[in-house]
Amino acid sequence: MADNLAARQTDDSDKGDGRRRRRDLKLYYGIENGEAPVENEQVSQTSAQSTDPCNLDGGSFQPQTYLSKLIQERSLTELMDEEQKMVRDIKGLDSDMQTLVYENYNKFISATDTIRKMKNDFRKMEDEMDHLASNMSAITDFSASISNTLQDRRQQITKLAGVHSLLKKLQFLFELPARLNKCIDMEAYVQAVRYYTKAQRVLHQYEHMPSFQGIHTDCEAIIKQLRAKLMERFRQKESTAKQLTECVDLLLQLGEPAESLCDEYLSHAKHKLDEDLEGLEKQIKLYSGEVKPAQEERPAQAFMSAGMDVLEFVDSGCNGFLSNICLVIASYNDMFLNRMQTDEALDTIALRKLVLFVNELMERYFSFVRQRVQLEKETGDNTILVRALDRFHRRLQAMNKLLPDTDFSRAGTEIVSRGAKDRVAHYLQSLKQHFADCLTDIRQNLAAPRLVGKQDSNARLADLLSNMQSSVVEQIKSVLGNLQAFIAPDITFAMKPYFRGPFCSQDVREGLVVAFVRHVCTMCNDFCEVPGDKTTSPPALLMILSRFCIDLENATISYLLSVAEEQFMVEDKGTVTPTAELWAMAKDTGQRLLNHYVRVQGLTISQMLRKSVETRDWLNTIEPRNVRAVMKRVVEDITAIDMQVGQLYEEGVRKERSSDSSRRTHALSSSQANRRPQWNYAPSVDNSLMSNIQKLFSEKIEIFSAVEFSKVSVLTGIVKISLKTFLECVRLRTFGRYGLQQIQVDTHYLQLYLWRFVSDENLVQVLLDEIVCSAVHRCVDPVMMEPSVIDLICERG
């Protein structure tokens, strides 16, 4: 046991030495415990373990202390187990160390070879460095020898070199006039200016000396001639942009004032640009017909001299005028603005001159483009116009980059927007004309004579309405489809918010769809503005338009707005007309048209009744044997109106009557139906008093009330107007016995048929009662006819 403990102590001492060596290495390389810093608790715990003398892995481990502690605290069995554990750990560490040595053996061999090779290479480098040092030493000695040999003549050589350079300069000055003349003769103006600017400072400095004064005078005369030639070339119309740039550059080098050159250059450029603008103006006049094309000898020349379409016009302007003005701007910038100058005021003046020059010409160009685009508003296809506007817009965007101090895109956008508005206005006008043509077609169909065996006019009303509705809707959809060319994905300006938003919401939705609906309502309202009591509009047309407006309110307006908003992606709903406002407008228009239709039809029947009453002598008439023909005509007309209205409107709701109703349901051949007791006359009672008492208990009848959108309501309004007119005409006449009896027969005949057309048959009964009572009041011999006789006459009539 003691031997084992001694061996353990030896091993522990070895391990202690190894730990110390590792600790020293960690301290040298700045590594603490081989781990990165952790949080405060972990750091304190680790530091406590490292200072523990019984910690095998700590830096302060004491083998003797650790062994003493084990002997005191552990039993023999535990000590033996601890010994076995340590033996296993030692063997594991030895095995790991051996594995590491085996794994790094090749690396050690390779490192050894590398070190050996480096030694050989350094030995060769040392030899070469020694050889280089010896060569440098020889060169230094040779250089010193040369310097010592030439030291006496160095100043003399330097002086001779200076004299030689001066002689060369003098020779150049003496030969300068001849060289300048030769360059001018050869038109080598750039070489001449370079020669002169090279010698200019010397000539000005020594011009007071006689030998240089003659040279200076000759050179100034030659340069004056050169300036004249350059100005002559500068002012030639045939000069290219490159030649102009060269002339300006040379004149500026010769001291010509830059401000005057700016004016000269812009004036020269203006001639060419004016020619381009005049060509565009001529094309506008040719296209508009203001100027006739010249009579050419060949047809091809005549075709080429004709007016261009809008795309060719824009291409001509872009490739001609815009290209030339861009070239002028670029050349001007190179010549006057991008040069190295110290005078900022001169730069400001030159830039202001260019901006004013460009703005004046661009304003003329924009004016011509506006005129040409306005001439396109009558065409049917948008494709060419949109392509032309897109090309124009893109070219202006590029021009803005060339001259940043101007903003031509705003004016270009205004022209594009104006062109789009003109197209919308043209389409709106075409829609208005189409609607007017539809009305004309309906008028012609209503006025066309009816053929025997063909469909009657009443059956045609629904077809006429349907045809007009489908035609108008299809026309609007076609127009919206054509306008979609302005927002195509490949169009540049269509993607700009400042164009797309206002165009879709204000131009298309408001300016086209909403404006057309308003126009339809306004035009329909004009049919209700009748001077006096006469109208030229067919009543059937009024009813068709009324139904058309009601259909607008119910479905068409919502459908058209949804199509427009979907196709043009209208997002801003806050600034547009609400749909409910258009619904209310269409409904109000339909109501006015239907009310006017009732008045017109009522007036027509009233005219017949009024003439029948006014043209008859009611005092001296014969005993009635028949129903008057006018009453039969009234019933026929109201029956025809009933069939006409039924083509476009539903039946409607009738007022139910009680079981004791006096309704007349029999036809001409039925005389046994229940009849209402006829009007009785009691001479002993005051007729005026009885009439007034009866009115107190009868319902008040409003003759010109608003009509509902149903057949019963329409016919009720017409019957009320007709019977009220009949009543007022009776009040203006005086009747004899047989005249009163004729009124009895006529009113009874009307009652037999008119009750079925109205919503409340009591209304017909009340009005007819008033007519008979009024005739009784105005009769000189009020003797009533027997009801059985009246029934017999009405059945026979």
PDB file of C-alpha atoms in Angstrom, residues 451-606:
ATOM      1  CA  LEU A 451     -99.194  46.824 -92.515  1.00  0.00           C
ATOM      2  CA  VAL A 452    -102.101  44.409 -92.494  1.00  0.00           C
ATOM      3  CA  GLY A 453    -101.137  41.055 -91.016  1.00  0.00           C
ATOM      4  CA  LYS A 454     -97.923  42.425 -89.531  1.00  0.00           C
ATOM      5  CA  GLN A 455     -97.099  43.046 -85.873  1.00  0.00           C
ATOM      6  CA  ASP A 456     -98.958  46.086 -84.615  1.00  0.00           C
ATOM      7  CA  SER A 457     -97.294  49.152 -83.178  1.00  0.00           C
ATOM      8  CA  ASN A 458     -98.068  48.241 -79.602  1.00  0.00           C
ATOM      9  CA  ALA A 459     -96.075  45.034 -79.810  1.00  0.00           C
ATOM     10  CA  ARG A 460     -93.185  46.968 -81.293  1.00  0.00           C
ATOM     11  CA  LEU A 461     -92.725  49.288 -78.305  1.00  0.00           C
ATOM     12  CA  ALA A 462     -90.932  46.706 -76.173  1.00  0.00           C
ATOM     13  CA  ASP A 463     -88.679  45.823 -79.110  1.00  0.00           C
ATOM     14  CA  LEU A 464     -87.890  49.469 -79.759  1.00  0.00           C
ATOM     15  CA  LEU A 465     -86.991  49.994 -76.103  1.00  0.00           C
ATOM     16  CA  SER A 466     -84.868  46.843 -75.993  1.00  0.00           C
ATOM     17  CA  ASN A 467     -83.049  47.765 -79.203  1.00  0.00           C
ATOM     18  CA  MET A 468     -82.289  51.254 -77.916  1.00  0.00           C
ATOM     19  CA  GLN A 469     -81.034  49.973 -74.563  1.00  0.00           C
ATOM     20  CA  SER A 470     -78.774  47.322 -76.062  1.00  0.00           C
ATOM     21  CA  SER A 471     -77.492  49.719 -78.714  1.00  0.00           C
ATOM     22  CA  VAL A 472     -76.608  52.431 -76.185  1.00  0.00           C
ATOM     23  CA  VAL A 473     -74.945  49.993 -73.756  1.00  0.00           C
ATOM     24  CA  GLU A 474     -72.910  48.323 -76.508  1.00  0.00           C
ATOM     25  CA  GLN A 475     -71.849  51.696 -77.853  1.00  0.00           C
ATOM     26  CA  ILE A 476     -70.629  52.800 -74.416  1.00  0.00           C
ATOM     27  CA  LYS A 477     -68.759  49.510 -73.893  1.00  0.00           C
ATOM     28  CA  SER A 478     -67.148  49.906 -77.311  1.00  0.00           C
ATOM     29  CA  VAL A 479     -66.037  53.433 -76.431  1.00  0.00           C
ATOM     30  CA  LEU A 480     -64.596  52.266 -73.101  1.00  0.00           C
ATOM     31  CA  GLY A 481     -62.720  49.514 -74.924  1.00  0.00           C
ATOM     32  CA  ASN A 482     -61.217  52.062 -77.314  1.00  0.00           C
ATOM     33  CA  LEU A 483     -60.160  54.342 -74.468  1.00  0.00           C
ATOM     34  CA  GLN A 484     -58.259  51.521 -72.771  1.00  0.00           C
ATOM     35  CA  ALA A 485     -55.460  52.147 -75.246  1.00  0.00           C
ATOM     36  CA  PHE A 486     -54.511  55.167 -73.086  1.00  0.00           C
ATOM     37  CA  ILE A 487     -53.732  52.948 -70.063  1.00  0.00           C
ATOM     38  CA  ALA A 488     -52.011  50.050 -71.832  1.00  0.00           C
ATOM     39  CA  PRO A 489     -49.062  48.595 -69.834  1.00  0.00           C
ATOM     40  CA  ASP A 490     -46.512  49.413 -72.546  1.00  0.00           C
ATOM     41  CA  ILE A 491     -47.405  53.120 -72.580  1.00  0.00           C
ATOM     42  CA  THR A 492     -45.007  55.254 -70.559  1.00  0.00           C
ATOM     43  CA  PHE A 493     -47.334  58.058 -69.518  1.00  0.00           C
ATOM     44  CA  ALA A 494     -50.065  55.552 -68.607  1.00  0.00           C
ATOM     45  CA  MET A 495     -47.959  54.429 -65.643  1.00  0.00           C
ATOM     46  CA  LYS A 496     -47.608  57.968 -64.276  1.00  0.00           C
ATOM     47  CA  PRO A 497     -49.996  58.689 -61.358  1.00  0.00           C
ATOM     48  CA  TYR A 498     -50.457  62.309 -62.440  1.00  0.00           C
ATOM     49  CA  PHE A 499     -52.026  61.061 -65.707  1.00  0.00           C
ATOM     50  CA  ARG A 500     -53.661  57.751 -64.842  1.00  0.00           C
ATOM     51  CA  GLY A 501     -55.648  58.885 -61.789  1.00  0.00           C
ATOM     52  CA  PRO A 502     -57.350  61.961 -63.296  1.00  0.00           C
ATOM     53  CA  PHE A 503     -57.859  60.241 -66.659  1.00  0.00           C
ATOM     54  CA  CYS A 504     -59.614  57.188 -65.222  1.00  0.00           C
ATOM     55  CA  SER A 505     -61.758  58.934 -62.624  1.00  0.00           C
ATOM     56  CA  GLN A 506     -62.406  62.405 -64.013  1.00  0.00           C
ATOM     57  CA  ASP A 507     -62.165  61.901 -67.765  1.00  0.00           C
ATOM     58  CA  VAL A 508     -63.605  58.420 -68.317  1.00  0.00           C
ATOM     59  CA  ARG A 509     -65.975  57.899 -65.397  1.00  0.00           C
ATOM     60  CA  GLU A 510     -67.106  61.500 -64.905  1.00  0.00           C
ATOM     61  CA  GLY A 511     -66.443  62.998 -68.325  1.00  0.00           C
ATOM     62  CA  LEU A 512     -67.887  60.100 -70.332  1.00  0.00           C
ATOM     63  CA  VAL A 513     -70.216  57.755 -68.426  1.00  0.00           C
ATOM     64  CA  VAL A 514     -71.637  60.217 -65.888  1.00  0.00           C
ATOM     65  CA  ALA A 515     -71.774  63.026 -68.432  1.00  0.00           C
ATOM     66  CA  PHE A 516     -73.665  60.794 -70.877  1.00  0.00           C
ATOM     67  CA  VAL A 517     -76.201  59.806 -68.214  1.00  0.00           C
ATOM     68  CA  ARG A 518     -76.704  63.482 -67.369  1.00  0.00           C
ATOM     69  CA  HIS A 519     -77.126  64.288 -71.058  1.00  0.00           C
ATOM     70  CA  VAL A 520     -79.748  61.554 -71.455  1.00  0.00           C
ATOM     71  CA  CYS A 521     -81.677  62.899 -68.473  1.00  0.00           C
ATOM     72  CA  THR A 522     -81.394  66.481 -69.724  1.00  0.00           C
ATOM     73  CA  MET A 523     -82.505  65.527 -73.217  1.00  0.00           C
ATOM     74  CA  CYS A 524     -85.440  63.523 -71.861  1.00  0.00           C
ATOM     75  CA  ASN A 525     -86.438  66.431 -69.632  1.00  0.00           C
ATOM     76  CA  ASP A 526     -86.509  68.656 -72.713  1.00  0.00           C
ATOM     77  CA  PHE A 527     -89.413  66.573 -74.025  1.00  0.00           C
ATOM     78  CA  CYS A 528     -91.398  67.663 -70.989  1.00  0.00           C
ATOM     79  CA  GLU A 529     -90.808  71.372 -71.666  1.00  0.00           C
ATOM     80  CA  VAL A 530     -93.869  71.940 -73.825  1.00  0.00           C
ATOM     81  CA  PRO A 531     -94.830  75.491 -74.878  1.00  0.00           C
ATOM     82  CA  GLY A 532     -98.562  75.896 -74.362  1.00  0.00           C
ATOM     83  CA  ASP A 533    -100.732  72.820 -74.681  1.00  0.00           C
ATOM     84  CA  LYS A 534     -99.205  71.341 -77.803  1.00  0.00           C
ATOM     85  CA  THR A 535     -96.337  68.945 -78.359  1.00  0.00           C
ATOM     86  CA  THR A 536     -94.607  67.459 -81.362  1.00  0.00           C
ATOM     87  CA  SER A 537     -93.317  64.371 -79.508  1.00  0.00           C
ATOM     88  CA  PRO A 538     -95.276  61.146 -80.065  1.00  0.00           C
ATOM     89  CA  PRO A 539     -96.807  59.966 -76.776  1.00  0.00           C
ATOM     90  CA  ALA A 540     -95.357  56.485 -77.318  1.00  0.00           C
ATOM     91  CA  LEU A 541     -91.866  58.026 -77.464  1.00  0.00           C
ATOM     92  CA  LEU A 542     -92.443  59.696 -74.096  1.00  0.00           C
ATOM     93  CA  MET A 543     -93.441  56.384 -72.558  1.00  0.00           C
ATOM     94  CA  ILE A 544     -90.439  54.572 -74.092  1.00  0.00           C
ATOM     95  CA  LEU A 545     -88.076  57.215 -72.736  1.00  0.00           C
ATOM     96  CA  SER A 546     -89.751  57.028 -69.345  1.00  0.00           C
ATOM     97  CA  ARG A 547     -89.210  53.283 -69.204  1.00  0.00           C
ATOM     98  CA  PHE A 548     -85.635  53.768 -70.477  1.00  0.00           C
ATOM     99  CA  CYS A 549     -84.902  56.143 -67.571  1.00  0.00           C
ATOM    100  CA  ILE A 550     -86.394  53.717 -65.052  1.00  0.00           C
ATOM    101  CA  ASP A 551     -84.215  50.937 -66.459  1.00  0.00           C
ATOM    102  CA  LEU A 552     -81.239  53.290 -66.155  1.00  0.00           C
ATOM    103  CA  GLU A 553     -81.989  53.683 -62.478  1.00  0.00           C
ATOM    104  CA  ASN A 554     -82.634  49.993 -61.831  1.00  0.00           C
ATOM    105  CA  ALA A 555     -79.678  48.397 -63.616  1.00  0.00           C
ATOM    106  CA  THR A 556     -77.999  50.219 -66.482  1.00  0.00           C
ATOM    107  CA  ILE A 557     -76.266  52.980 -64.494  1.00  0.00           C
ATOM    108  CA  SER A 558     -74.794  50.538 -61.979  1.00  0.00           C
ATOM    109  CA  TYR A 559     -73.646  48.225 -64.781  1.00  0.00           C
ATOM    110  CA  LEU A 560     -71.975  50.976 -66.812  1.00  0.00           C
ATOM    111  CA  LEU A 561     -70.221  52.462 -63.786  1.00  0.00           C
ATOM    112  CA  SER A 562     -69.007  49.042 -62.648  1.00  0.00           C
ATOM    113  CA  VAL A 563     -67.649  48.302 -66.140  1.00  0.00           C
ATOM    114  CA  ALA A 564     -65.838  51.656 -66.249  1.00  0.00           C
ATOM    115  CA  GLU A 565     -64.417  51.312 -62.724  1.00  0.00           C
ATOM    116  CA  GLU A 566     -63.295  47.744 -63.363  1.00  0.00           C
ATOM    117  CA  GLN A 567     -61.661  48.370 -66.719  1.00  0.00           C
ATOM    118  CA  PHE A 568     -59.969  51.606 -65.640  1.00  0.00           C
ATOM    119  CA  MET A 569     -59.327  50.658 -61.981  1.00  0.00           C
ATOM    120  CA  VAL A 570     -60.889  53.795 -60.508  1.00  0.00           C
ATOM    121  CA  GLU A 571     -59.675  53.976 -56.910  1.00  0.00           C
ATOM    122  CA  ASP A 572     -60.441  57.538 -55.819  1.00  0.00           C
ATOM    123  CA  LYS A 573     -64.171  57.356 -55.050  1.00  0.00           C
ATOM    124  CA  GLY A 574     -64.216  60.523 -52.935  1.00  0.00           C
ATOM    125  CA  THR A 575     -64.176  63.035 -55.797  1.00  0.00           C
ATOM    126  CA  VAL A 576     -66.619  61.302 -58.154  1.00  0.00           C
ATOM    127  CA  THR A 577     -70.363  61.592 -58.507  1.00  0.00           C
ATOM    128  CA  PRO A 578     -72.185  59.167 -56.169  1.00  0.00           C
ATOM    129  CA  THR A 579     -74.206  56.478 -57.883  1.00  0.00           C
ATOM    130  CA  ALA A 580     -77.240  57.341 -55.763  1.00  0.00           C
ATOM    131  CA  GLU A 581     -77.285  60.835 -57.256  1.00  0.00           C
ATOM    132  CA  LEU A 582     -77.485  59.416 -60.776  1.00  0.00           C
ATOM    133  CA  TRP A 583     -80.217  56.989 -59.687  1.00  0.00           C
ATOM    134  CA  ALA A 584     -82.273  59.856 -58.278  1.00  0.00           C
ATOM    135  CA  MET A 585     -81.761  61.904 -61.442  1.00  0.00           C
ATOM    136  CA  ALA A 586     -82.845  59.047 -63.726  1.00  0.00           C
ATOM    137  CA  LYS A 587     -85.878  58.251 -61.567  1.00  0.00           C
ATOM    138  CA  ASP A 588     -86.961  61.898 -61.464  1.00  0.00           C
ATOM    139  CA  THR A 589     -86.600  62.133 -65.240  1.00  0.00           C
ATOM    140  CA  GLY A 590     -88.618  58.959 -65.754  1.00  0.00           C
ATOM    141  CA  GLN A 591     -91.311  60.324 -63.417  1.00  0.00           C
ATOM    142  CA  ARG A 592     -91.527  63.596 -65.319  1.00  0.00           C
ATOM    143  CA  LEU A 593     -91.755  61.812 -68.650  1.00  0.00           C
ATOM    144  CA  LEU A 594     -94.523  59.523 -67.415  1.00  0.00           C
ATOM    145  CA  ASN A 595     -96.443  62.452 -65.919  1.00  0.00           C
ATOM    146  CA  HIS A 596     -96.072  64.287 -69.196  1.00  0.00           C
ATOM    147  CA  TYR A 597     -97.255  61.239 -71.125  1.00  0.00           C
ATOM    148  CA  VAL A 598    -100.395  61.112 -68.981  1.00  0.00           C
ATOM    149  CA  ARG A 599    -101.053  64.820 -69.572  1.00  0.00           C
ATOM    150  CA  VAL A 600    -100.520  64.490 -73.325  1.00  0.00           C
ATOM    151  CA  GLN A 601    -102.846  61.490 -73.655  1.00  0.00           C
ATOM    152  CA  GLY A 602    -105.373  63.075 -71.316  1.00  0.00           C
ATOM    153  CA  LEU A 603    -105.230  66.270 -73.340  1.00  0.00           C
ATOM    154  CA  THR A 604    -105.868  64.371 -76.578  1.00  0.00           C
ATOM    155  CA  ILE A 605    -109.001  62.668 -75.208  1.00  0.00           C
ATOM    156  CA  SER A 606    -110.059  65.879 -73.491  1.00  0.00           C
TER     157      SER A 606
END
